[in-house]
Amino acid sequence: MPEVQDQAEILLNYKGLANESIDYQIAYDTISQYFKDLAAIKPNLKETSILTTGGIIVFSTNKNLQGKYQPLGSTTTYFTSEKNNFKPTFYTSPITGKTGITFATPILEESGSRIGVISITLDLKEVDNLIRERTGLGESGETYLVGRLERKNSFIVSNRADTEKYPEGISSLGIDTATEGQNGAGLYLNYDGVPVIGVYRWLEQQNLALLAEISQQEAFAPAQQLARNILLIGLSSAGLLLIGVYLLSRRITQPIRKITDAAIQLAVGDLNHKAPVLSQDEIGILARAFNQMAEQLRDSFTALEKNNQELEIRVKERTAELVTAKETAEIANKTKGKFIANMSHELRTPLNAILGYAKILQRDDDLRPKQIEGLTIIKQSGTHLLTLINDILDFSKIEASKMEIYPTDLHFPTFLEGVVGIIHMRAIEKKILFNHELGYNLPTSIRGDGKRLRQVLLNLLNNAVKFTPQGKVTLRVSVIDNVDALFATSLPEKNVTIRFEVIDTGVGISSSELDKIFQAFEQVGDTEQRSGGTGLGLAISKQLVELMGGQLKVESELGKGSNFWFELTLDVVETASEAEHDISGKVLNYKGKQRRILVVDDQPENRLLLLNMLEPLGFEVVTAENGQQGVTIATEYRPDLILTDLFMPVQTGFTMVTVLREMPAINDVPIIALSASAFSVVMAETQRIGCDAFLSKPIEEEELLALLEQYLQLEWVYQ
Ligand code: ADP
């Protein structure tokens, strides 16, 4: 500017005292005014000076500097006309110690020679403020310029008081990288060691590094806040979700729970418990279905209960009917049994007379053949009738389960002889052969019910004879087990199994009929041969064998013959007396003094029968019609033996025996009870009251004579 040029020339050329030259004064004031005005529009101009080429300040806006020396060395950014491309140079003021930047340019004469220099120092605080104002980087944000000063990095801030803090210069990743001429951004520790986020630029033209940093703590605060917020929101959302889920699940489970409760109630029998229908969805449908099911169950149970009650009533009715029926049946059965027993008693009484008299009449030597034949028929028919009565009685006893076995000590050979003797006679009569094969090792004495065993054997043998038109019948008795028992020393412990076999060569039985023959009233085979039987024999025999512990078996072939057998295990006992007295041949009378016998019976024909039986044999017979008479006559006549019926009017045989047994004079007289009664209790009772023996009606002469022989110690005289 020519104005400045001119005034500057005056100031530079002036040698004298400044305040003595008017020109100088004018020039000084003009320049001073000029720079003042300039400073007003360029506030960052700190000071403007005009220097001589020797470096002496001839003018400065800072009056203190006037007259002083200011070197224009490396610290000054020097503008020349030839030097356009330049970089500003920063320095630390040796006076203020602050960073500065000084620009200078020569003042040239018209001739072009340099007469002085004009220099301007900039106030960098303004730059700093400028940058700072624009930052917007929050509390900890910092924007600063770094320049290289004396080989170290320094803040380009004129008023930073803490520049001294960094005598070695400032350094950080951002600063170092930027001053090396690179740009970038990153997380690092700043010059103070604070973690920051920084952006750095190298300003090539300005020869400065510009850095903008903010502390990581502040920078990330929103992020952390955000994270915290997210966490908070997340947690509250999770909480809300949980509550929602809980409420929803309650909504879902509540109805299910109610149904479950209802199911439990139903299971424990509360059929009236209903599941509430809480919703219209599937669960609601389930609840409804459940209630329907419960209702159906209730209906079914009610129906069942009703049925049960009806059934119970019916059962009760039927039971009552059955009880009545059973009672009726029992009464009927008892009545039947009683009837049969009574009937047999009633039939035996006349039979007693019939058979007895037939026997008595047969004794007569002067009988004509026709009479003998007649008597034989009477006897046979009577015996048949007797068998029939006995069979029916036995059978009714078996039916009523009243049949009992009374084992006694038996002299086995004598017993078998008796059976053989009877059958032998029948076989001879029928003109068939009869064999008896009795084992060599049969025991002598056994314990068994002789009466029943004889009944079975006779039934089987009679059948064999009856159904064998020609050929032979065999009775085989053999020991099949416990042979040692026979030779054992202590006999009571031992028993023996004996097999009884009845073999015939008769008509035989077809296999289809074998099952039937053991049934009551069953007769099979040829009708002609059935006569003379009741069809009860085998049924009774089978039961009797079973009662004795065996089993009746049969093998038969039609036309070839039959084999009936059974096995019994019997106790072996010490020698039994030969109780069976064989009254063989016709008895005439007895040896020794005459014996007196009292016969007590209410039936005149029975009294007469015994009288006719006994008197011819040499006995003195006195009779009585009832017990009372019996006692009187017994006391009066002192009989040697008493034969008494049991059931009599006025006084029974039982009472009479009881009375007599208490009379010292008579109490040792043998008493034989006679009865047509079929009840075994009757026989037992006679024993209890003191009877010596029991004889059932019809009286068998042989049996009677055997008992007389035993109790009167008689020796018979035979014809
Ligand atoms: P009953 O001899 O009185 O007719 P049973 O009960 O003793 O009655 O016999 C039943 C039937 O068995 C007889 O009628 C007969 O048909 C048959 N039976 C029994 N024993 C023989 C035998 N030894 N041989 C052929 N048939 C027999």
XYZ file of C-alpha atoms and ligand atoms in Angstrom:
746
model
C 0.000 0.000 0.000
C 1.712 3.263 -1.148
C 0.548 5.079 1.957
C 2.146 2.593 4.283
C 5.149 2.411 1.964
C 5.711 6.116 2.153
C 5.242 6.518 5.849
C 7.373 3.432 6.540
C 10.186 4.882 4.426
C 10.108 8.025 6.572
C 10.211 6.053 9.748
C 12.999 3.771 8.516
C 15.132 6.535 7.177
C 14.857 8.744 10.195
C 17.976 8.896 12.208
C 17.247 11.568 14.653
C 15.043 11.752 17.649
C 11.616 10.716 16.781
C 9.719 13.475 18.445
C 11.830 16.212 16.907
C 10.806 15.796 13.275
C 7.418 16.801 12.170
C 7.549 14.468 9.163
C 8.442 11.629 11.307
C 5.662 12.469 13.699
C 3.134 12.650 10.926
C 4.348 9.396 9.413
C 4.305 7.686 12.831
C 0.784 8.889 13.590
C -0.476 7.931 10.172
C 0.947 4.427 10.404
C -0.206 4.114 13.981
C -3.715 5.136 12.942
C -3.619 2.819 10.029
C -2.655 -0.209 12.039
C -5.145 0.701 14.753
C -7.865 0.666 12.137
C -6.556 -2.578 10.817
C -6.508 -4.059 14.301
C -10.099 -3.042 14.680
C -11.181 -5.186 11.780
C -8.576 -7.918 12.344
C -8.678 -8.502 16.097
C -6.341 -11.463 15.946
C -3.484 -9.276 14.934
C -1.591 -9.221 18.149
C 1.061 -6.850 17.179
C 2.306 -5.240 14.005
C 5.814 -3.940 13.808
C 8.070 -2.284 11.249
C 11.683 -3.293 11.545
C 14.827 -2.065 10.003
C 16.807 -4.475 7.904
C 19.025 -4.722 11.002
C 16.124 -5.990 12.983
C 15.491 -2.920 15.156
C 11.806 -2.163 15.697
C 11.047 1.329 14.586
C 7.349 1.061 15.011
C 5.083 -1.417 16.840
C 1.518 -1.446 17.961
C 3.105 -2.722 21.164
C 4.946 0.431 22.265
C 7.168 -1.578 24.591
C 8.824 -3.217 21.667
C 9.882 -0.017 19.883
C 13.593 0.406 19.653
C 14.184 -3.270 20.557
C 15.764 -5.935 18.432
C 13.668 -8.629 16.923
C 15.513 -11.368 15.025
C 13.699 -12.572 12.007
C 15.086 -16.090 11.952
C 13.636 -19.522 11.552
C 10.670 -18.633 13.729
C 9.359 -16.142 11.235
C 7.242 -17.081 8.281
C 8.743 -14.862 5.661
C 6.884 -13.823 2.556
C 8.794 -12.826 -0.491
C 7.575 -12.259 -3.981
C 9.363 -15.360 -5.208
C 8.261 -17.587 -2.416
C 4.582 -18.393 -2.759
C 4.435 -21.892 -1.349
C 5.058 -21.639 2.323
C 4.126 -23.147 5.563
C 3.540 -21.132 8.683
C 6.115 -21.641 11.383
C 5.199 -21.818 15.013
C 7.481 -20.960 17.850
C 7.566 -20.412 21.546
C 7.992 -16.838 22.438
C 11.144 -16.365 24.502
C 9.471 -13.414 26.244
C 5.988 -14.718 27.009
C 6.857 -18.379 26.700
C 3.697 -18.854 24.637
C 3.270 -20.306 21.195
C 3.315 -17.760 18.499
C 3.319 -17.284 14.764
C 4.913 -14.413 13.080
C 4.571 -13.395 9.472
C 6.975 -10.965 7.868
C 7.415 -9.388 4.444
C 10.069 -6.957 3.153
C 9.404 -3.289 2.508
C 11.032 -2.477 -0.796
C 12.129 0.844 -2.327
C 11.101 1.757 -5.769
C 14.472 0.527 -6.891
C 13.528 -2.775 -5.404
C 16.070 -2.833 -2.545
C 14.857 -3.769 0.862
C 14.657 -0.988 3.300
C 12.845 -2.735 6.115
C 10.477 -5.454 7.155
C 6.947 -5.401 8.325
C 6.068 -8.178 10.752
C 2.786 -9.281 12.211
C 2.366 -11.593 15.161
C -0.937 -13.353 15.354
C -2.866 -13.887 18.533
C -3.408 -17.723 18.489
C -5.824 -17.598 21.386
C -8.364 -16.433 18.954
C -7.726 -19.494 16.785
C -8.069 -21.703 19.817
C -11.277 -19.978 20.839
C -12.501 -20.252 17.328
C -11.966 -24.001 17.370
C -13.307 -24.403 20.851
C -16.449 -22.458 20.145
C -17.226 -24.713 17.297
C -16.646 -28.003 19.074
C -20.021 -29.117 20.398
C -18.274 -32.050 21.864
C -19.882 -31.919 25.286
C -18.262 -31.552 28.670
C -15.074 -33.425 28.107
C -14.771 -32.617 24.424
C -11.589 -30.966 23.331
C -10.428 -29.701 19.985
C -6.913 -28.527 19.666
C -4.157 -27.854 17.272
C -0.755 -29.347 17.608
C 2.287 -28.055 15.878
C 5.898 -29.129 15.861
C 7.967 -26.712 17.822
C 11.637 -27.236 18.327
C 11.261 -30.906 17.433
C 8.509 -31.575 19.874
C 4.774 -31.428 19.624
C 3.075 -28.544 21.376
C -0.351 -27.084 21.664
C -0.859 -24.215 19.305
C -2.708 -22.267 21.914
C -1.355 -18.942 22.983
C -2.946 -18.838 26.388
C -2.722 -22.457 27.551
C -1.235 -21.970 30.905
C -0.294 -25.610 31.370
C 2.056 -25.795 28.418
C 4.848 -26.075 30.937
C 3.311 -29.257 32.189
C 4.678 -30.954 29.105
C 8.330 -29.992 28.857
C 8.937 -32.994 26.628
C 6.055 -32.005 24.397
C 2.720 -33.729 24.141
C 2.179 -37.174 22.771
C -0.662 -39.584 22.128
C -1.619 -42.047 19.428
C -3.729 -39.374 17.740
C -1.105 -36.627 18.019
C 1.763 -38.833 16.901
C -0.109 -40.296 13.966
C -1.434 -36.905 12.830
C 1.961 -35.182 13.079
C 3.360 -37.916 10.909
C 0.923 -36.643 8.307
C -1.864 -39.203 8.576
C -5.537 -38.838 9.271
C -7.729 -41.149 11.252
C -9.894 -41.826 14.273
C -9.782 -44.241 17.151
C -9.901 -45.081 20.803
C -6.705 -44.255 22.652
C -5.272 -42.513 25.644
C -4.831 -38.760 25.176
C -1.802 -36.711 26.176
C -3.045 -36.806 29.790
C -3.567 -40.582 29.814
C -7.421 -40.235 29.696
C -9.199 -42.786 27.468
C -10.778 -40.860 24.634
C -12.387 -41.233 21.256
C -10.425 -39.059 18.920
C -10.413 -37.845 15.345
C -7.169 -36.437 13.962
C -6.246 -34.621 10.735
C -3.028 -33.427 9.422
C -3.535 -29.921 7.952
C -0.815 -29.888 5.394
C -1.180 -26.247 4.480
C -1.285 -25.052 8.004
C 1.445 -27.412 9.140
C -0.801 -28.309 12.055
C -2.487 -31.338 13.443
C -6.085 -30.824 14.326
C -7.487 -33.192 16.954
C -10.968 -33.510 18.328
C -11.374 -35.767 21.308
C -14.005 -36.642 23.797
C -13.526 -38.828 26.845
C -14.720 -42.363 26.290
C -16.653 -42.155 29.508
C -18.726 -39.267 28.204
C -18.903 -40.594 24.680
C -20.170 -43.925 25.793
C -22.420 -42.522 28.470
C -25.430 -42.484 26.129
C -24.565 -45.959 24.947
C -24.283 -47.120 28.521
C -27.450 -45.288 29.314
C -28.980 -46.955 26.330
C -27.673 -50.303 27.486
C -29.061 -49.641 30.944
C -32.341 -48.576 29.407
C -32.390 -51.643 27.208
C -31.662 -53.802 30.234
C -34.367 -52.053 32.205
C -36.823 -52.337 29.363
C -35.752 -55.928 28.821
C -36.229 -56.778 32.485
C -39.558 -55.035 32.743
C -40.686 -56.646 29.496
C -39.593 -60.029 30.836
C -41.486 -59.275 34.066
C -44.556 -58.237 32.134
C -44.209 -61.316 29.956
C -43.976 -63.520 33.023
C -47.061 -61.942 34.522
C -48.799 -62.322 31.187
C -47.725 -65.940 30.908
C -48.816 -66.592 34.485
C -52.214 -65.032 33.890
C -52.581 -66.871 30.604
C -51.517 -70.166 32.086
C -53.923 -69.590 34.960
C -56.613 -68.981 32.434
C -55.681 -72.235 30.732
C -54.931 -74.349 33.780
C -57.773 -73.138 35.954
C -60.464 -74.953 33.948
C -58.200 -77.996 33.602
C -57.614 -77.947 37.348
C -61.314 -77.743 37.934
C -61.840 -80.725 35.644
C -59.067 -82.584 37.447
C -60.721 -81.785 40.792
C -64.004 -83.002 39.434
C -62.322 -86.181 38.184
C -60.858 -86.791 41.635
C -64.219 -86.212 43.256
C -65.748 -88.605 40.750
C -63.072 -91.171 41.498
C -63.863 -91.056 45.217
C -67.499 -91.642 44.419
C -68.999 -88.133 44.415
C -70.991 -88.494 41.236
C -72.794 -85.191 41.774
C -69.657 -83.099 41.496
C -69.666 -81.022 38.300
C -66.732 -79.560 36.415
C -67.446 -75.828 35.834
C -67.476 -74.792 32.180
C -65.170 -71.750 32.346
C -64.435 -71.213 28.691
C -65.806 -71.860 25.266
C -62.643 -73.378 23.848
C -61.460 -76.997 23.776
C -61.211 -77.026 27.562
C -64.783 -75.867 27.829
C -65.770 -78.692 25.488
C -63.714 -81.064 27.614
C -65.466 -79.896 30.786
C -68.820 -80.325 29.114
C -67.898 -83.782 27.850
C -66.634 -84.629 31.291
C -69.897 -83.562 32.883
C -71.808 -85.631 30.363
C -69.642 -88.610 31.186
C -70.205 -88.072 34.925
C -73.917 -87.860 34.274
C -73.855 -91.074 32.294
C -71.863 -92.703 35.034
C -74.380 -91.502 37.579
C -77.199 -92.904 35.480
C -75.337 -96.183 35.047
C -74.652 -96.395 38.761
C -78.240 -95.629 39.594
C -79.353 -98.292 37.143
C -76.795 -100.695 38.537
C -77.858 -99.963 42.071
C -81.469 -100.521 41.118
C -80.536 -103.755 39.412
C -78.519 -104.796 42.414
C -81.377 -104.087 44.736
C -83.754 -106.001 42.519
C -81.253 -108.801 42.304
C -80.789 -108.796 46.050
C -84.532 -108.950 46.551
C -84.744 -111.769 44.038
C -81.833 -113.585 45.679
C -83.493 -113.158 49.048
C -86.759 -114.468 47.661
C -85.043 -117.403 46.005
C -83.002 -118.099 49.121
C -86.141 -118.069 51.194
C -87.793 -120.380 48.663
C -84.745 -122.603 48.688
C -84.658 -122.682 52.467
C -88.303 -123.654 52.492
C -87.698 -126.197 49.753
C -84.704 -127.582 51.617
C -86.673 -127.778 54.845
C -89.525 -129.462 53.018
C -87.105 -131.853 51.370
C -85.420 -132.577 54.689
C -88.761 -133.157 56.357
C -89.829 -135.339 53.442
C -86.578 -137.241 53.622
C -86.856 -137.711 57.359
C -90.451 -138.781 56.964
C -89.407 -141.184 54.239
C -86.607 -142.630 56.349
C -88.906 -142.934 59.321
C -91.601 -144.482 57.177
C -89.197 -147.042 55.737
C -87.844 -147.892 59.186
C -91.327 -148.230 60.623
C -92.532 -150.149 57.625
C -89.648 -152.552 57.909
C -90.497 -153.007 61.599
C -94.109 -153.716 60.759
C -93.150 -156.169 58.009
C -90.563 -157.985 60.057
C -93.005 -158.748 62.827
C -95.305 -160.937 60.668
C -92.283 -162.257 58.779
C -90.877 -163.356 62.093
C -93.911 -165.525 62.573
C -94.038 -166.763 58.973
C -90.388 -167.777 58.798
C -90.393 -169.070 62.362
C -93.375 -171.299 61.824
C -92.113 -172.524 58.492
C -88.974 -173.590 60.299
C -90.928 -175.204 63.142
C -93.186 -177.020 60.736
C -90.236 -178.286 58.769
C -89.082 -180.103 61.910
C -92.006 -182.457 61.639
C -90.817 -185.796 60.426
C -94.199 -186.870 59.116
C -94.455 -184.283 56.382
C -95.535 -185.270 52.940
C -93.413 -184.099 49.969
C -96.049 -181.581 48.891
C -96.047 -180.076 52.380
C -92.246 -179.948 52.422
C -92.314 -178.224 49.052
C -94.931 -175.762 50.264
C -92.938 -174.957 53.371
C -89.792 -174.457 51.312
C -91.624 -171.986 49.073
C -93.007 -170.176 52.129
C -89.490 -169.988 53.565
C -87.920 -168.852 50.291
C -90.573 -166.193 49.691
C -90.280 -165.015 53.269
C -86.506 -164.829 52.984
C -86.802 -162.951 49.712
C -89.197 -160.508 51.286
C -86.784 -160.097 54.152
C -83.887 -159.400 51.771
C -86.028 -156.839 50.023
C -86.907 -155.109 53.267
C -83.286 -155.149 54.395
C -82.050 -153.798 51.059
C -84.554 -150.954 51.012
C -83.681 -150.125 54.579
C -79.962 -150.159 53.829
C -80.460 -148.084 50.779
C -82.491 -145.457 52.582
C -79.790 -145.324 55.235
C -77.145 -144.825 52.549
C -79.224 -142.108 50.936
C -79.556 -140.309 54.236
C -75.831 -140.814 54.891
C -76.809 -142.700 58.020
C -75.139 -145.954 57.082
C -72.330 -146.693 59.501
C -69.686 -149.342 59.828
C -69.253 -151.156 63.151
C -65.920 -152.959 63.129
C -65.380 -155.803 65.587
C -62.650 -158.413 66.010
C -63.344 -161.189 63.502
C -62.046 -164.720 63.313
C -61.336 -164.473 59.613
C -61.288 -168.208 58.628
C -64.578 -168.854 60.442
C -66.067 -165.785 58.814
C -65.043 -166.932 55.329
C -66.224 -170.477 56.014
C -69.686 -169.151 56.863
C -69.886 -167.309 53.537
C -68.470 -170.243 51.569
C -70.918 -172.643 53.278
C -73.979 -170.647 52.207
C -72.844 -170.218 48.589
C -71.708 -173.765 48.360
C -75.244 -174.933 49.088
C -76.684 -172.571 46.493
C -74.153 -173.687 43.861
C -75.013 -177.290 44.500
C -78.681 -176.467 44.202
C -77.985 -174.782 40.854
C -75.683 -177.547 39.728
C -72.706 -175.322 39.069
C -69.195 -175.491 40.412
C -68.098 -173.333 43.335
C -64.412 -172.800 44.045
C -62.916 -170.970 46.948
C -59.266 -170.025 46.767
C -58.276 -168.712 50.151
C -54.681 -167.419 50.354
C -52.329 -169.426 52.561
C -51.187 -166.251 54.318
C -54.544 -164.786 55.262
C -54.561 -163.327 58.789
C -56.450 -165.261 61.453
C -57.931 -162.300 63.158
C -58.884 -159.002 61.666
C -60.900 -156.021 62.685
C -63.852 -155.325 60.430
C -67.602 -155.062 60.167
C -68.409 -158.747 59.653
C -72.088 -158.156 58.993
C -71.441 -155.668 56.161
C -68.495 -157.561 54.666
C -70.646 -160.704 54.609
C -73.488 -158.748 53.040
C -71.222 -157.544 50.201
C -69.625 -160.938 49.576
C -72.964 -162.747 49.652
C -74.455 -160.213 47.278
C -71.608 -160.633 44.783
C -71.580 -164.425 45.138
C -75.375 -164.697 44.915
C -75.310 -162.593 41.737
C -72.528 -164.769 40.337
C -74.498 -167.905 41.027
C -77.690 -166.309 39.790
C -76.174 -165.142 36.493
C -74.173 -168.281 35.785
C -76.359 -170.904 34.094
C -73.461 -173.330 33.886
C -69.771 -173.331 34.606
C -68.304 -172.135 37.837
C -68.128 -169.399 40.422
C -64.914 -168.662 42.275
C -64.286 -166.763 45.503
C -60.638 -165.724 45.750
C -59.345 -164.043 48.884
C -55.667 -163.078 48.931
C -53.259 -160.814 50.714
C -51.801 -158.315 48.314
C -49.916 -156.034 50.607
C -48.085 -155.821 53.904
C -47.274 -159.515 54.011
C -44.735 -158.696 56.689
C -47.495 -157.491 58.962
C -48.613 -161.069 59.458
C -45.317 -162.000 60.984
C -44.807 -158.768 62.877
C -44.399 -159.058 66.628
C -46.388 -156.020 67.678
C -49.615 -156.762 65.894
C -51.872 -153.839 66.883
C -49.857 -151.476 64.779
C -50.179 -153.574 61.635
C -52.687 -153.793 58.900
C -53.050 -155.828 55.774
C -54.594 -155.235 52.388
C -56.784 -158.074 51.248
C -58.287 -158.515 47.846
C -61.712 -160.178 47.552
C -62.597 -161.443 44.090
C -65.782 -163.041 42.822
C -65.291 -164.597 39.397
C -67.906 -166.325 37.328
C -68.190 -167.842 33.899
C -71.747 -166.584 33.524
C -73.670 -164.408 31.122
C -71.450 -161.335 31.591
C -72.424 -157.701 31.199
C -72.015 -155.595 28.071
C -69.621 -152.671 28.423
C -72.427 -150.198 27.763
C -74.292 -151.554 30.765
C -71.345 -151.782 33.129
C -71.869 -148.227 34.338
C -75.531 -148.793 35.078
C -75.296 -151.843 37.301
C -74.139 -149.854 40.321
C -77.150 -147.592 40.127
C -80.116 -148.267 42.358
C -82.929 -150.349 40.912
C -80.922 -151.015 37.730
C -81.145 -154.492 36.326
C -79.565 -155.234 33.008
C -79.302 -158.104 30.573
C -81.814 -160.795 29.914
C -85.192 -160.023 31.452
C -85.694 -163.667 32.359
C -82.733 -163.696 34.637
C -83.683 -160.569 36.509
C -86.200 -162.298 38.685
C -85.434 -162.611 42.319
C -83.553 -159.348 42.577
C -84.292 -155.806 43.606
C -81.600 -154.022 41.603
C -80.338 -152.592 44.859
C -77.678 -155.128 45.792
C -74.749 -153.672 43.831
C -75.639 -150.085 44.676
C -75.570 -150.994 48.374
C -72.429 -153.141 48.017
C -70.586 -150.336 46.272
C -71.434 -147.903 49.065
C -70.550 -150.396 51.773
C -67.168 -151.143 50.193
C -66.482 -147.434 49.998
C -67.500 -146.984 53.638
C -65.003 -149.696 54.541
C -62.285 -147.826 52.619
C -62.218 -149.737 49.323
C -63.656 -149.539 45.858
C -65.845 -152.063 44.125
C -64.652 -152.753 40.599
C -65.863 -154.901 37.778
C -64.622 -156.362 34.559
C -67.025 -158.284 32.410
C -67.430 -159.648 28.974
C -70.801 -160.505 27.550
C -71.192 -164.261 27.297
C -67.902 -165.018 29.028
C -68.408 -163.996 32.612
C -67.713 -161.320 35.136
C -65.110 -160.459 37.703
C -66.067 -158.278 40.682
C -63.346 -157.321 43.125
C -62.425 -154.912 45.878
C -59.528 -154.376 48.215
C -59.725 -153.535 51.899
C -56.991 -152.538 54.268
C -57.863 -154.148 57.553
C -56.173 -154.056 60.935
C -54.659 -157.354 62.050
C -55.634 -158.087 65.647
C -54.767 -160.657 68.234
C -56.653 -163.885 67.973
C -60.380 -163.239 68.042
C -62.636 -165.882 69.584
C -64.542 -168.042 67.187
C -67.720 -166.225 67.995
C -69.596 -167.908 65.253
C -71.177 -170.998 66.648
C -71.934 -173.492 64.076
C -75.175 -175.126 64.976
C -74.975 -177.752 62.377
C -77.488 -180.496 62.174
C -80.858 -180.784 63.839
C -80.888 -180.020 67.594
C -83.002 -182.410 69.699
C -82.442 -181.035 73.169
C -79.668 -180.232 75.627
C -77.799 -181.940 78.393
C -78.203 -181.146 82.052
C -81.043 -179.716 84.119
C -84.030 -178.032 82.574
C -83.685 -174.250 82.082
C -86.436 -171.726 82.516
C -86.806 -168.954 79.934
C -89.005 -165.839 80.248
C -90.355 -164.529 76.923
C -91.748 -160.950 77.031
C -93.581 -159.767 73.876
C -96.868 -157.957 73.305
C -97.592 -159.860 70.069
C -99.239 -163.217 70.893
C -97.913 -164.839 67.662
C -94.366 -163.914 68.571
C -94.781 -165.329 72.100
C -96.277 -168.462 70.579
C -93.473 -168.777 68.033
C -90.755 -168.692 70.699
C -92.802 -171.020 72.895
C -93.072 -173.476 69.979
C -89.426 -173.082 69.139
C -88.086 -173.578 72.658
C -90.436 -175.989 74.434
C -89.730 -178.930 72.048
C -86.024 -178.490 72.874
C -86.748 -179.055 76.572
C -86.967 -175.492 77.923
C -89.574 -174.338 80.404
C -91.067 -171.221 78.849
C -93.013 -168.575 80.753
C -94.459 -165.561 78.917
C -95.419 -161.977 79.713
C -97.273 -159.384 77.581
C -95.438 -156.290 78.675
C -92.600 -155.011 80.848
C -94.665 -154.703 83.955
C -95.824 -158.336 83.753
C -92.304 -159.316 82.894
C -90.931 -157.832 86.131
C -93.617 -159.583 88.218
C -93.113 -162.962 86.561
C -89.332 -162.640 86.673
C -89.473 -161.940 90.419
C -91.828 -164.850 90.942
C -90.342 -167.489 88.645
C -86.642 -166.542 88.656
C -85.904 -167.495 85.001
C -82.406 -168.549 83.880
C -82.639 -166.251 80.838
C -84.961 -163.521 79.573
C -85.909 -162.895 75.905
C -87.658 -159.539 75.570
C -89.236 -157.432 72.896
C -88.585 -153.684 73.281
C -91.583 -151.704 72.105
C -94.614 -152.800 74.130
C -97.655 -151.069 75.624
C -97.999 -150.476 79.422
C -94.259 -150.786 79.985
C -91.499 -151.057 77.401
C -88.719 -153.586 77.356
C -86.254 -150.753 78.107
C -87.969 -149.857 81.387
C -88.300 -153.489 82.358
C -84.606 -154.196 81.804
C -83.660 -151.073 83.759
C -85.891 -152.166 86.675
C -84.629 -155.771 86.612
C -81.000 -154.702 86.505
C -81.582 -152.871 89.790
C -83.041 -155.950 91.560
C -80.204 -157.798 93.293
C -81.858 -161.161 92.921
C -82.256 -160.915 89.174
C -79.571 -158.512 88.069
C -77.251 -161.257 86.824
C -79.821 -163.081 84.688
C -78.816 -162.888 80.987
C -81.208 -160.760 78.956
C -81.423 -160.975 75.170
C -83.256 -158.125 73.446
C -85.366 -158.957 70.383
C -86.427 -156.274 67.956
C -87.676 -155.708 64.475
C -86.386 -152.162 64.732
C -84.001 -151.001 62.091
C -82.510 -148.203 64.157
C -78.966 -148.779 65.283
C -79.600 -146.499 68.257
C -82.053 -149.052 69.560
C -79.361 -151.717 69.608
C -76.919 -149.342 71.264
C -79.526 -148.410 73.895
C -80.129 -152.058 74.821
C -76.433 -152.462 75.458
C -76.377 -149.334 77.575
C -79.223 -150.400 79.888
C -77.687 -153.824 80.453
C -78.895 -156.319 77.826
C -76.359 -159.061 77.119
C -77.197 -159.564 73.448
C -79.419 -158.337 70.648
C -81.310 -160.476 68.172
C -83.116 -158.924 65.273
C -86.471 -160.179 64.065
C -87.226 -162.294 62.149
C -85.393 -164.529 64.518
C -82.958 -166.935 62.922
C -83.198 -170.181 64.863
C -79.468 -170.852 64.545
C -78.604 -167.444 65.925
C -80.978 -167.872 68.834
C -79.613 -171.339 69.670
C -76.054 -170.025 69.484
C -76.860 -167.280 71.979
C -78.664 -169.721 74.316
C -75.686 -172.019 74.147
C -73.398 -169.117 75.045
C -75.414 -167.610 77.903
C -76.796 -170.813 79.470
C -73.626 -172.851 78.900
C -75.561 -175.573 77.100
C -74.367 -178.626 75.349
C -76.751 -179.575 72.541
C -77.902 -183.041 71.766
C -78.250 -183.486 68.006
C -80.420 -185.917 66.148
P -80.139 -157.686 41.539
O -79.158 -158.764 41.515
O -81.005 -157.725 42.742
O -80.951 -157.575 40.272
P -77.847 -156.040 41.741
O -77.686 -154.615 42.058
O -77.163 -157.011 42.628
O -79.403 -156.340 41.677
O -77.416 -156.290 40.278
C -77.816 -155.388 39.261
C -77.734 -156.035 37.903
O -76.404 -156.261 37.548
C -78.351 -157.410 37.819
O -79.750 -157.321 37.631
C -77.642 -157.985 36.620
O -78.237 -157.539 35.449
C -76.256 -157.393 36.731
N -75.290 -158.317 37.378
C -74.891 -158.324 38.652
N -73.972 -159.294 38.878
C -73.811 -159.954 37.696
C -73.015 -161.107 37.275
N -72.166 -161.749 38.122
N -73.097 -161.525 35.993
C -73.937 -160.853 35.143
N -74.724 -159.801 35.475
C -74.666 -159.359 36.742
